[in-house]
Structures are given as C-alpha cells and as structure tokens.
CSV table of C-alpha atoms in Angstrom, one decimal:
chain,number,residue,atom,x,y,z
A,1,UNK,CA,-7.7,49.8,-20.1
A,2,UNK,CA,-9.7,52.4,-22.1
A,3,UNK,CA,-6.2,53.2,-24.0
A,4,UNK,CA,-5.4,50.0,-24.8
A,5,UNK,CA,-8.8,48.9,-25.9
A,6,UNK,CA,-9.1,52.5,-28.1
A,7,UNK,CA,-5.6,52.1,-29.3
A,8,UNK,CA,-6.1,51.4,-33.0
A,9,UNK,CA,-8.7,54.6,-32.7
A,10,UNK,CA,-6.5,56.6,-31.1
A,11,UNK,CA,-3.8,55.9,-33.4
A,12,UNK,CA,-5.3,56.8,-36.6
A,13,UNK,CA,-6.7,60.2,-35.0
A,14,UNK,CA,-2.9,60.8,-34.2
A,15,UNK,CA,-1.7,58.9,-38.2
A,16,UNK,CA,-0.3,55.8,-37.8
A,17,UNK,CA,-0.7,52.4,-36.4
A,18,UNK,CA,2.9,52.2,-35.4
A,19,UNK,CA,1.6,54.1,-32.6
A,20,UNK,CA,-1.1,51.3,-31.4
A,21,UNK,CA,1.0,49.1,-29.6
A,22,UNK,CA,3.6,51.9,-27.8
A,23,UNK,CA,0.0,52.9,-27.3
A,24,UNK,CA,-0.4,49.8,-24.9
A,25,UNK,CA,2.8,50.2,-23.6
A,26,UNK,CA,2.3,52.9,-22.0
A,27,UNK,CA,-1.5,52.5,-20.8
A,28,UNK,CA,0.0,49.1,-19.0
A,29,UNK,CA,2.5,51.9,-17.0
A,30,UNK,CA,0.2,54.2,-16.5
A,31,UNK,CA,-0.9,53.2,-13.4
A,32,UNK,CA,2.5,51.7,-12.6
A,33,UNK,CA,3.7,55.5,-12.8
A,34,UNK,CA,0.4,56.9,-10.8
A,35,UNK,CA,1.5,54.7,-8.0
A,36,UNK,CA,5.2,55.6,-8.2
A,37,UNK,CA,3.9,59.5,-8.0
A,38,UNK,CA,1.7,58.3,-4.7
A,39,UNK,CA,4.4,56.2,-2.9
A,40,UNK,CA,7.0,59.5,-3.5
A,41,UNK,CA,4.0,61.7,-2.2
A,42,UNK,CA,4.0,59.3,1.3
A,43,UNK,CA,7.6,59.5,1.5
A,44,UNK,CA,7.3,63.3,1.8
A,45,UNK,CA,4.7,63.4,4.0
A,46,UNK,CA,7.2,62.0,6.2
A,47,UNK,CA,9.4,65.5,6.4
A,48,UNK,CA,12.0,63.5,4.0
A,49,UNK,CA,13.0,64.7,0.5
A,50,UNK,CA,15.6,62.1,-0.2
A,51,UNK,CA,13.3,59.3,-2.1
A,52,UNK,CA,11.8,62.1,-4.2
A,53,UNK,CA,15.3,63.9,-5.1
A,54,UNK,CA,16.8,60.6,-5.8
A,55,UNK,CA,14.4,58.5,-7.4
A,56,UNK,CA,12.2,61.4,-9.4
A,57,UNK,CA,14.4,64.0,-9.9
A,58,UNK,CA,17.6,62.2,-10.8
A,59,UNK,CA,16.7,58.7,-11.8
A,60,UNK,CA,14.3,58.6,-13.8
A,61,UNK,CA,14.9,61.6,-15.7
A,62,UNK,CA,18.1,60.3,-16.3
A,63,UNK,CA,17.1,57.0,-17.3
A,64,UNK,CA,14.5,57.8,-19.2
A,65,UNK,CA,16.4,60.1,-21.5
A,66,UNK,CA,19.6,57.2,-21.8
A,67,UNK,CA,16.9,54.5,-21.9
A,68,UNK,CA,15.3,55.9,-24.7
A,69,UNK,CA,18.8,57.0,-26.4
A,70,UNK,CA,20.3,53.8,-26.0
A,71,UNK,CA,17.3,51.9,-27.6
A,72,UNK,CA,17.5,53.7,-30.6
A,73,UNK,CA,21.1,53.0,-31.4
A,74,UNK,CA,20.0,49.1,-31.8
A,75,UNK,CA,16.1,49.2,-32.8
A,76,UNK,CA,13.3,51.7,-34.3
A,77,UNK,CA,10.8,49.4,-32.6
A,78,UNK,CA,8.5,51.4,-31.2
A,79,UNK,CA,8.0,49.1,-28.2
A,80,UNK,CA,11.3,49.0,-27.5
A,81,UNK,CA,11.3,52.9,-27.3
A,82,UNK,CA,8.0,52.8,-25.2
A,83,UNK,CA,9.7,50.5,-22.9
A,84,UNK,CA,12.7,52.2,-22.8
A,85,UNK,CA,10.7,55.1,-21.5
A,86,UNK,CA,8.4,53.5,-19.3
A,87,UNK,CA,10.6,50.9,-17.2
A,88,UNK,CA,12.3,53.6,-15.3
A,89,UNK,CA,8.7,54.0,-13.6
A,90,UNK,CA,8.6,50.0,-12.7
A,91,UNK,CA,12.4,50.4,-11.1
A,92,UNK,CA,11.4,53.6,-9.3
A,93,UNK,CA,8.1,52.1,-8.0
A,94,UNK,CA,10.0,48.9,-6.3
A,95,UNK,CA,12.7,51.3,-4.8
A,96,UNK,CA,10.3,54.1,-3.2
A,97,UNK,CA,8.1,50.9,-2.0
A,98,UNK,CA,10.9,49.7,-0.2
A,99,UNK,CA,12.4,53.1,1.2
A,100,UNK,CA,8.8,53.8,2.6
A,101,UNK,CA,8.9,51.0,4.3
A,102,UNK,CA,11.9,51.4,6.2
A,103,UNK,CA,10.6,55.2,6.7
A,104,UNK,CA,7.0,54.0,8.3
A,105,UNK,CA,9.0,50.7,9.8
A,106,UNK,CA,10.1,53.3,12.2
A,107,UNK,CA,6.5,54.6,13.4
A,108,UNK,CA,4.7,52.8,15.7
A,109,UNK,CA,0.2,53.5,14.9
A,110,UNK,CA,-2.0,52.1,17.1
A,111,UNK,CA,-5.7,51.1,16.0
A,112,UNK,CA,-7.0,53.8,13.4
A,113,UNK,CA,-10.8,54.4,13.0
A,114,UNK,CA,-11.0,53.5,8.8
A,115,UNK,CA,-14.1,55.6,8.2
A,116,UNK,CA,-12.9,58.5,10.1
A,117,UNK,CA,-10.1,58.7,8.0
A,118,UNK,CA,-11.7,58.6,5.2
A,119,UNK,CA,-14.1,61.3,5.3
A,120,UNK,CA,-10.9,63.1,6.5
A,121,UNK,CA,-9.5,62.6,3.2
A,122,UNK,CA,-12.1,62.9,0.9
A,123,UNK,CA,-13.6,66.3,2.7
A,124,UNK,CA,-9.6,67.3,2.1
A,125,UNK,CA,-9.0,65.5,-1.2
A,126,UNK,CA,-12.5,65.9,-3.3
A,127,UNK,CA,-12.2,70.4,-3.2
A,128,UNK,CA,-8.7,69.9,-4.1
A,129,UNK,CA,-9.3,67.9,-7.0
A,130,UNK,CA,-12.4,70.3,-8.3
A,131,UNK,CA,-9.3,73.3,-7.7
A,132,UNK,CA,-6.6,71.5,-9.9
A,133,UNK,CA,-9.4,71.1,-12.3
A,134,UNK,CA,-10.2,74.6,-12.3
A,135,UNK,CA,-6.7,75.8,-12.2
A,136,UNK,CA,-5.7,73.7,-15.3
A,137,UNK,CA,-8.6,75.2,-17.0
A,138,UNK,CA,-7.7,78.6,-15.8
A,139,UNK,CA,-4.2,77.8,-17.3
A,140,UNK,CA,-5.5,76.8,-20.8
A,141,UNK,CA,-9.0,78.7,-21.7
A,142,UNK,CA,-7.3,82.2,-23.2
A,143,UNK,CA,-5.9,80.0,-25.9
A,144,UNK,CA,-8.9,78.3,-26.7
A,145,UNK,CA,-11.1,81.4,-26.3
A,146,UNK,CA,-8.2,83.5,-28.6
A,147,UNK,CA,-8.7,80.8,-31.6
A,148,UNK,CA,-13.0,81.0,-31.2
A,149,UNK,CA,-12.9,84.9,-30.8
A,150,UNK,CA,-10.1,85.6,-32.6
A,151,UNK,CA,-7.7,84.0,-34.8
A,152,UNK,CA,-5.6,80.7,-34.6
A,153,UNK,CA,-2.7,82.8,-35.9
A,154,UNK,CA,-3.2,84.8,-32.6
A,155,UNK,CA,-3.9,81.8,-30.3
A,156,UNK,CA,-0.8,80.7,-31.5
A,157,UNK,CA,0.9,83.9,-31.1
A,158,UNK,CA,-0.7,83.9,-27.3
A,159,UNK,CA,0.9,80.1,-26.6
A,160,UNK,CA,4.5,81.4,-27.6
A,161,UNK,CA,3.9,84.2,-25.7
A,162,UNK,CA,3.1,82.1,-22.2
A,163,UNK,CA,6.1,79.5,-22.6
A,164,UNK,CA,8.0,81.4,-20.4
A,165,UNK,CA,6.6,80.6,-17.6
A,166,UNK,CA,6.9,77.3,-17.9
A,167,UNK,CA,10.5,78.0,-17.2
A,168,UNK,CA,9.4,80.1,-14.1
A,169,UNK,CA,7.4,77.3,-12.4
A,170,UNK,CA,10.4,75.0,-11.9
A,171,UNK,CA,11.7,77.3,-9.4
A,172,UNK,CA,8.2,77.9,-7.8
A,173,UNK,CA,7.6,73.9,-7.7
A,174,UNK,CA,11.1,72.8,-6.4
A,175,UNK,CA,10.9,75.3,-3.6
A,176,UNK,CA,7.0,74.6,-3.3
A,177,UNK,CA,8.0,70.5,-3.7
A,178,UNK,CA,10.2,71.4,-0.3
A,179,UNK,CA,8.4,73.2,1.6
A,180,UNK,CA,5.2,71.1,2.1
A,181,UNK,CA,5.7,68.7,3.9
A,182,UNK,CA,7.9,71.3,6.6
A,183,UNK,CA,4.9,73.2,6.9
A,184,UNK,CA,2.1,70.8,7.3
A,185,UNK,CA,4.3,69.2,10.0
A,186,UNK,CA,5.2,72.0,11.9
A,187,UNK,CA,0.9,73.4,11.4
A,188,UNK,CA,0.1,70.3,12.9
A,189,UNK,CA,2.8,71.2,16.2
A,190,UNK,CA,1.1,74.5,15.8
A,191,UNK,CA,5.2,75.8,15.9
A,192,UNK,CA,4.0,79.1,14.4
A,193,UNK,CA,7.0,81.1,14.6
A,194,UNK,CA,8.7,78.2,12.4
A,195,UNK,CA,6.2,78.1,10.2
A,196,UNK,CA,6.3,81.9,9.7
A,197,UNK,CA,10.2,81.6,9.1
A,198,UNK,CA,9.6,79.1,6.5
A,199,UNK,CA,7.3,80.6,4.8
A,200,UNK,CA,9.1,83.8,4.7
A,201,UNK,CA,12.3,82.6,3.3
A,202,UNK,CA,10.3,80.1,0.9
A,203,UNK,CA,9.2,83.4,-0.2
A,204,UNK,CA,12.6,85.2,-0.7
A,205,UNK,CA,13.8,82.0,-2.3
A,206,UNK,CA,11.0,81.5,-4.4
A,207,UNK,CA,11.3,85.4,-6.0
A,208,UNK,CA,15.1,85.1,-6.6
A,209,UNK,CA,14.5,82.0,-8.7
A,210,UNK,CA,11.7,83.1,-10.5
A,211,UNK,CA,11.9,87.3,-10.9
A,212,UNK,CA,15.2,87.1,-13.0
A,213,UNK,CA,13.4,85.1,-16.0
A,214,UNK,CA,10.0,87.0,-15.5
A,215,UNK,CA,11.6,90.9,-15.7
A,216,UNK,CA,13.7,89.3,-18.3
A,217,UNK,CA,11.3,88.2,-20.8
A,218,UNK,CA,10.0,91.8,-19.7
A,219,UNK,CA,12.8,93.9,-20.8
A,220,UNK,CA,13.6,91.7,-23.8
A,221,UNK,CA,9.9,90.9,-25.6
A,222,UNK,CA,10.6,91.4,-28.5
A,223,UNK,CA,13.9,89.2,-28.5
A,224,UNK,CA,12.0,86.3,-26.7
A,225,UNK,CA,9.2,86.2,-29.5
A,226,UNK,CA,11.8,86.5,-32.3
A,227,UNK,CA,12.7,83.2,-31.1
A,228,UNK,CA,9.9,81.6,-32.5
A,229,UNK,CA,9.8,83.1,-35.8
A,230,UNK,CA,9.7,86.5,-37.6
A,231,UNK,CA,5.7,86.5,-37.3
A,232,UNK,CA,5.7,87.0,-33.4
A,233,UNK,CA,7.4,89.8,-32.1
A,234,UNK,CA,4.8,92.5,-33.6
A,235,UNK,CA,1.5,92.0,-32.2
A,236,UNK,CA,2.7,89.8,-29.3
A,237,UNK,CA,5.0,92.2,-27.5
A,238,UNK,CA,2.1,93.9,-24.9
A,239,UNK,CA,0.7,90.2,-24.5
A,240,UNK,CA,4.1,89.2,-23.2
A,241,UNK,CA,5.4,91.9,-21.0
A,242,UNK,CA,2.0,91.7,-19.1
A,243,UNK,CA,2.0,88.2,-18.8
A,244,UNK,CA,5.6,88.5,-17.4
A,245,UNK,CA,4.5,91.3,-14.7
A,246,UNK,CA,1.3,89.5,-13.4
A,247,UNK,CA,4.2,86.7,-12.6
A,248,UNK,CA,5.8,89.3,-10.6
A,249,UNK,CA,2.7,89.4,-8.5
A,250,UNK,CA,2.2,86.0,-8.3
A,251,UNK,CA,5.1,84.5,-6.9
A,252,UNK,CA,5.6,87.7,-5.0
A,253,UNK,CA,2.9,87.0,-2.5
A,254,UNK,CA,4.6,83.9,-1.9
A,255,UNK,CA,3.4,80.1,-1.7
A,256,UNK,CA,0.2,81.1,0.0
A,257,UNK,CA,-1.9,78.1,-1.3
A,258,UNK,CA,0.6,76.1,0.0
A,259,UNK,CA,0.0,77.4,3.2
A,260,UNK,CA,-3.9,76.8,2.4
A,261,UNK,CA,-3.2,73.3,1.6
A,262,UNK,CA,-1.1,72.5,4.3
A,263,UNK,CA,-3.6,73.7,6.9
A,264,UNK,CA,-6.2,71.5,5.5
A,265,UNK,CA,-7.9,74.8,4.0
A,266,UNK,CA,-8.9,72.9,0.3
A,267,UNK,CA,-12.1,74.3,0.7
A,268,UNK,CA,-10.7,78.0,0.7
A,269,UNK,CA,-8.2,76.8,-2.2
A,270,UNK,CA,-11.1,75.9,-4.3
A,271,UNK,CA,-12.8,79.1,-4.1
A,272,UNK,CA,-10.5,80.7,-5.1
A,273,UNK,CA,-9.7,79.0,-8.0
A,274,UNK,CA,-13.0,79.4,-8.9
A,275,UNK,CA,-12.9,82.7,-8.3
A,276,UNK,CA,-10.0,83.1,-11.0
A,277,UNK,CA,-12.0,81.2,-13.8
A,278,UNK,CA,-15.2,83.2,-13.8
A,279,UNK,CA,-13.0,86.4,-13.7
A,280,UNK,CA,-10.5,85.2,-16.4
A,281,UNK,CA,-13.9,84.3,-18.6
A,282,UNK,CA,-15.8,87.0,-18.1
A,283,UNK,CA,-12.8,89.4,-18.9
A,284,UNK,CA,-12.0,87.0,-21.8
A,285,UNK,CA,-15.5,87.3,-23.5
A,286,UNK,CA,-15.3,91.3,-23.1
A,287,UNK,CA,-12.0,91.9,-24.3
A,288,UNK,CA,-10.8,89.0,-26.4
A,289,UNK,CA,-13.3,90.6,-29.3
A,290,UNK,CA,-11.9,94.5,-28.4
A,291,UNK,CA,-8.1,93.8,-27.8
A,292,UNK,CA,-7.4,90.4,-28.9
A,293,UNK,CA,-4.6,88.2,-27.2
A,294,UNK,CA,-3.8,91.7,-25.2
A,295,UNK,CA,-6.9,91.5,-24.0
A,296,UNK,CA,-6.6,87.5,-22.9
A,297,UNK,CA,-3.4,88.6,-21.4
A,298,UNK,CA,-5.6,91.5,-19.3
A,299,UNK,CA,-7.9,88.7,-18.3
A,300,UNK,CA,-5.7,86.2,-17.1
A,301,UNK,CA,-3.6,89.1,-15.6
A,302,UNK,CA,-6.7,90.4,-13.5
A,303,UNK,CA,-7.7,86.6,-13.0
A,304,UNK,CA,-4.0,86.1,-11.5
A,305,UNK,CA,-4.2,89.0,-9.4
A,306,UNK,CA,-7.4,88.2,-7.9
A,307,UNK,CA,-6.8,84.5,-6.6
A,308,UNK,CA,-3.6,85.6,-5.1
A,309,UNK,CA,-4.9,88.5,-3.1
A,310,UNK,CA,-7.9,86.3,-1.9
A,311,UNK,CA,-4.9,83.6,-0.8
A,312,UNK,CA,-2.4,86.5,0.6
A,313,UNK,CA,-5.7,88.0,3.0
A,314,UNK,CA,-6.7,84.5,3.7
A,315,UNK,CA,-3.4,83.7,4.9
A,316,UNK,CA,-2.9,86.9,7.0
A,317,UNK,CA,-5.8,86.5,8.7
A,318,UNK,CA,-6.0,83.0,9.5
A,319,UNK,CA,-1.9,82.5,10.6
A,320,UNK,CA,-1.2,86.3,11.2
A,321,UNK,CA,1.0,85.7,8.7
A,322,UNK,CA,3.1,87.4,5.9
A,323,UNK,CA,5.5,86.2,3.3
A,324,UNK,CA,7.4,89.3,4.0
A,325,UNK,CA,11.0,88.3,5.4
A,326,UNK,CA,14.0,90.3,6.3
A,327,UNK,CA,15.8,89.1,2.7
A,328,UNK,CA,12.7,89.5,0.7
A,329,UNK,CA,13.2,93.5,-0.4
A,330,UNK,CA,16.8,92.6,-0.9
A,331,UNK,CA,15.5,89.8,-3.2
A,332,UNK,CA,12.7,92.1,-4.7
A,333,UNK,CA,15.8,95.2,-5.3
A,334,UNK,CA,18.2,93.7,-6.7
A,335,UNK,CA,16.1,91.6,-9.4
A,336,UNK,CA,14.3,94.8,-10.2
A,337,UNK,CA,18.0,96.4,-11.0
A,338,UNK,CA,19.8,93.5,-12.1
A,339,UNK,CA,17.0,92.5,-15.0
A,340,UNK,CA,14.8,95.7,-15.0
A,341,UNK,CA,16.8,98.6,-14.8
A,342,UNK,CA,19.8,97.2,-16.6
A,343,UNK,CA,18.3,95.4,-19.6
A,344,UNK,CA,16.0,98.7,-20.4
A,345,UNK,CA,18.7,101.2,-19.8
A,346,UNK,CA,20.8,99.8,-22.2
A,347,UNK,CA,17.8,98.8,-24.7
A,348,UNK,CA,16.9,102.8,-24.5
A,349,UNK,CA,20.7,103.6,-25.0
A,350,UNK,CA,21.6,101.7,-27.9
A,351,UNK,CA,18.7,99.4,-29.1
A,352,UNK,CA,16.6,96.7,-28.7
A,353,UNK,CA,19.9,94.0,-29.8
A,354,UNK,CA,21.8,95.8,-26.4
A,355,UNK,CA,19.2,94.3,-24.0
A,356,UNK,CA,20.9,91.4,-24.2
A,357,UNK,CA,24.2,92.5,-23.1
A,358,UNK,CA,22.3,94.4,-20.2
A,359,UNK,CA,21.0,90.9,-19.6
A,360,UNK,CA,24.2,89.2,-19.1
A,361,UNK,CA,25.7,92.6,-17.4
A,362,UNK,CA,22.7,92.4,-15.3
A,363,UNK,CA,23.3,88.7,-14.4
A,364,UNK,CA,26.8,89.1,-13.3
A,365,UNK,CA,25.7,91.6,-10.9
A,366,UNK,CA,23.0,89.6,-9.6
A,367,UNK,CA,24.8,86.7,-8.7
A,368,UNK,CA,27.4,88.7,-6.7
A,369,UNK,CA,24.7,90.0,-4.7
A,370,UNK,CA,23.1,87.4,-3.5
A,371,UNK,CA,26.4,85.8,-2.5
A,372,UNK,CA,27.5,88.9,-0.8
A,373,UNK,CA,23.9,88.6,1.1
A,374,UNK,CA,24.0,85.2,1.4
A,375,UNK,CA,23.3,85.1,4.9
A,376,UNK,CA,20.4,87.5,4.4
A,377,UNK,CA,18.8,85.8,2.2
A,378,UNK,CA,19.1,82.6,3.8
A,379,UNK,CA,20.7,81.0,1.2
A,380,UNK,CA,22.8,79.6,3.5
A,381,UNK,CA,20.9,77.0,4.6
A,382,UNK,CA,21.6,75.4,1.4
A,383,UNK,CA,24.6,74.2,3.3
A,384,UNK,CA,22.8,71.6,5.2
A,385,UNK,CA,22.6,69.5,1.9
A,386,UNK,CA,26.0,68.7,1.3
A,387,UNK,CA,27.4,66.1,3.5
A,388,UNK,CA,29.3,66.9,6.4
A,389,UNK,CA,28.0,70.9,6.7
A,390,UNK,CA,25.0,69.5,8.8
A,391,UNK,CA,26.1,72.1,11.6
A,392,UNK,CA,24.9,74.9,8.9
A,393,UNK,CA,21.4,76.7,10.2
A,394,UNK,CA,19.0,78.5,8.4
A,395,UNK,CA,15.4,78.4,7.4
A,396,UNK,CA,15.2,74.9,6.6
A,397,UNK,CA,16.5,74.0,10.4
A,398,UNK,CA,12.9,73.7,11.0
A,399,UNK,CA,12.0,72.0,7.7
C-alpha cells in the first residue's frame, strides 16, 4: 500500500514516471509473492522438496524470464513488462496452495492450544528475525563504512571484490534449502545418529560446491578484478584473496546455524550474529582509516570467523556433533590441489595469464575425482532423484 501510494515519489527519486505504475504493479504482488514464499516454506516443513523444486526453482524462473521476453517482442508498456514478471507469482501461489493441501489432507491434528502455539512461534520467530537483520547488516556495512572512511572509488572497488560470493551461496543455499527440513524432523525423533550423517555429508557436499569458486577467485585475483575494468585489479587484489579464504572457513565448519535453527536454538543464532556485527564494526572503524578496503576485508574476515566458531562449539556441545565426515578431507584435498595448488603452480611458472589454464587443468582433475570417490563422498545419493533409482542409499535416505 505504502508503494503504491508513494509511487509518483518513488519514481522521480529513481527518474521517471514510467516507473509509477509498474511501481503499482508490483506493490499489488508483493504480498501475492510473500505468501507464495510462505506456502513453499509449509510444503518443506513437510520433509518434501518437490513443490519448492518445481514451482520456485523451475517455474517461475523460467517464466519469469520468457514472460518478460515474450512481452517485449509485442509492447514497451511497462505494465505489461511488470505483469509479465509478476503473474508467475499468482500461478505459483494457486499451485503450491493446492499441493499443500493434498500434503496436510493426509495428516490427521487433533485440537491445538492457539496461544500455545503462538508464543511457540514468536519466542522462535521474533530472535530469528532480529539475526537476519543483523546478518544483512553484517553483509552490507564495510561498503558503507569504505565510502564514509574512505573513498567511493574504494567502496566500489570493495563491492566488485565481494561478488563472488554471491556465486558461492547458491551452493551453500541449495544444499542448506535441502537439508532443513531432514534435520528438524529427524531433531524432533531425536534420531541422532541420522542427524549426524546428514549433517556430515551436507558438509562434504556443501565444500565441494563452494571451495572450487572460493580458491579460485584466490589463485586468480587479479584476473577476477580485471573483469570489471582496468581500475580494479591493483589495490583490490589482498581485499579479494582474503575475502575468498574467510569463505573457506565458513562453509568449512559446515551448516552449523542450520543445525541452530533446526533445534529451535534462534536465540543462540541471534547472538551470534550479533556477535559478528560489533566485531566487524569495531574492526572496521580501526582499520578502515589505516588499511582501507584491506582492512574492511580483515574486519569482516575476523567477523566471519568469530560467528562460525561460536556456531561450530555450540553445535559440538549441544549435539556432540561434528561436521566432520568420512568424505569431507577428500573433499577439503582435492579442492586445495585441484584450484590451489594447480592455478598457483602454473601462475608462478609462467604468469599471472597461465592461472587460467591451471584453472581449467585443475577442473578436469577435480571432476574425475569426485566421480572416482563418488561413493565416498556420498554423492551417490544423488541417485535417489532420478526416477526409477529409488533403491539408491546414501545420506539423504534419512532426509
């Protein structure tokens, strides 16, 4: 309502009052596409990943993108593009209401006590929401600090710099996306040696998804930068190679707020969060000034490390629980090798240019490993997916 009320304001802040009414468009779907994300989220908590694969991962990306091509071969309207964006949202809402309903048509719930449940929720829910709120601030204060202390030239340095990541997190949240809803159901059959399998090989998966672009941006920094213009691979090289290590760390300890999360443990998640932020801004303010966006990069390093340490002992000690698995240094090895080892051998051999074909050496090499230890790894279990392999086991069995 606030958007399409403030929509001619909002427009001219952004120039032009084309924008005003795909504006409206999209504040009328807006809550059409928060209740598409909830409905999705009930399916999962279900122990199904079906709705969620089909109707957000393949639909609506897919017709969003043809929507939105298709409408401008035959208008420049731009409610016909807003619409074209937005009705994938309205089609996915209908068909996730109506899959949940044949998923809880199958449960049988007696009476439930209303106000129980919802201080259940809300003592869950409300230090969960504070967290993301820290988490996304954690995310996005360097670059703010780096253009008040420093320079915008060096802020946006810093932002080019961090874009990898991006790229690593869409490993981290499809295996993350998985794994919930297996672990809080088999937390709440307190199945612990299940849990500990699945967290373990989450683990393994989630390093040999993410570690190859992490200890790649590594090896080739300067080559990564370059790729945003001449102006970014001087000052930004330390930035980015410690950016790229902390990532080692932190999706080497595993999905341990998961875990948190899934045991009801928001409280713990939010302290640590918290925890993060005041050590990435105090760090910030002292070296920002001294190092500039090496510095930042220190900070949210440090910051990184800290919240995941907290998560890894809190874990241990309350599950007796480690993410360590029997594929996990095989995991750890061969990405070290593959896109360490390789890249920087032949950058030292014949240049900086070379690191790329240790890159793509480095690749092929990885990707016969992990299908000669397959089985190791638990890759396996992948099998289950395709129709027909249902008699594969591995990790996901339990999921």
């Amino acid at each position: 309502l606030g958007q399409t009320l403030a929509g001619p304001a909002m427009a001219g802040a952004r120039g032009g009052g084309r924008i005003v009414p795909m504006l409206r468009v999209l504040a009328v779907f807006l809550p059409i596409a928060a209740a598409h994300d909830a409905v999705l989220a009930a399916t999962r908590a279900h122990g199904t990943m079906r709705p969620t694969v089909a109707i957000e991962k393949i639909f609506r990306q897919v017709a969003q993108v043809g929507g939105v091509l298709a409408a401008s071969l035959f208008t420049t309207d731009p409610v016909g593009l807003a619409l074209a964006w937005a009705l994938p949202y309205l089609i996915g809402l209908v068909v996730a209401v109506v899959w949940y309903r044949r998923i809880a048509s199958r449960l049988r719930h007696g009476p439930a006590d209303t106000r129980a449940l919802a201080r259940q929720f809300w003592r869950y829910t409300a230090p969960r929401a504070v967290a993301q709120i820290c988490q996304t601030a954690l995310q996005r204060a360097d670059i703010v600090l780096i253009a008040a202390l420093a320079s915008p030239r060096d802020a946006a340095i810093y932002t080019a710099a961090t874009r990898f990541m991006v790229i690593g997190q869409l490993g981290t949240q499809a295996v993350q996306q998985a794994m919930q809803p297996a672990v809080s159901r088999l937390i709440a059959l307190d199945d612990r040696e299940a849990t500990s399998r699945v967290f373990a090989g989450c683990t393994t998966w989630t390093v040999a998804l993410t570690w190859p672009v992490h200890l790649s941006v590594a090896s080739a920094a300067p080559i990564y930068l370059s790729l945003f213009g001449s102006g970014y691979s001087g000052s930004g090289q330390f930035a980015t190679v410690i950016l790229a290590l902390a990532m080692l760390l932190a999706t080497g300890t595993g999905p341990v707020d998961v875990m948190l999360l899934m045991a009801g443990r928001s409280g713990l998640s939010l302290v640590n969060s918290v925890a993060a932020l005041v050590v990435d801004l105090a760090l910030d303010a002292l070296l920002i000034p001294w190092l500039g966006i090496t510095g930042a990069a220190i900070a949210w390093a440090a910051a990184l490390a800290v919240r995941n340490i907290l998560m890894l002992a809190q874990v241990s000690r309350l599950f007796r629980m480690t993410p360590s698995g029997a594929g996990l240094g095989l995991a750890v090895s061969s990405a070290l090798i593959c896109f360490g080892a390789l890249p920087m051998l032949a950058r030292l051999a014949f240049g900086t240019p070379a690191t790329l074909v240790g890159l793509v050496l480095g690749a092929g090499c990885y990707a016969g490993l992990l299908w000669a230890q397959r089985d190791r790894l638990a890759l396996t279990a992948f099998a289950a997916l395709v129709p027909g392999r249902r008699h594969h086991r591995g990790v996901t069995d339990n999921a």
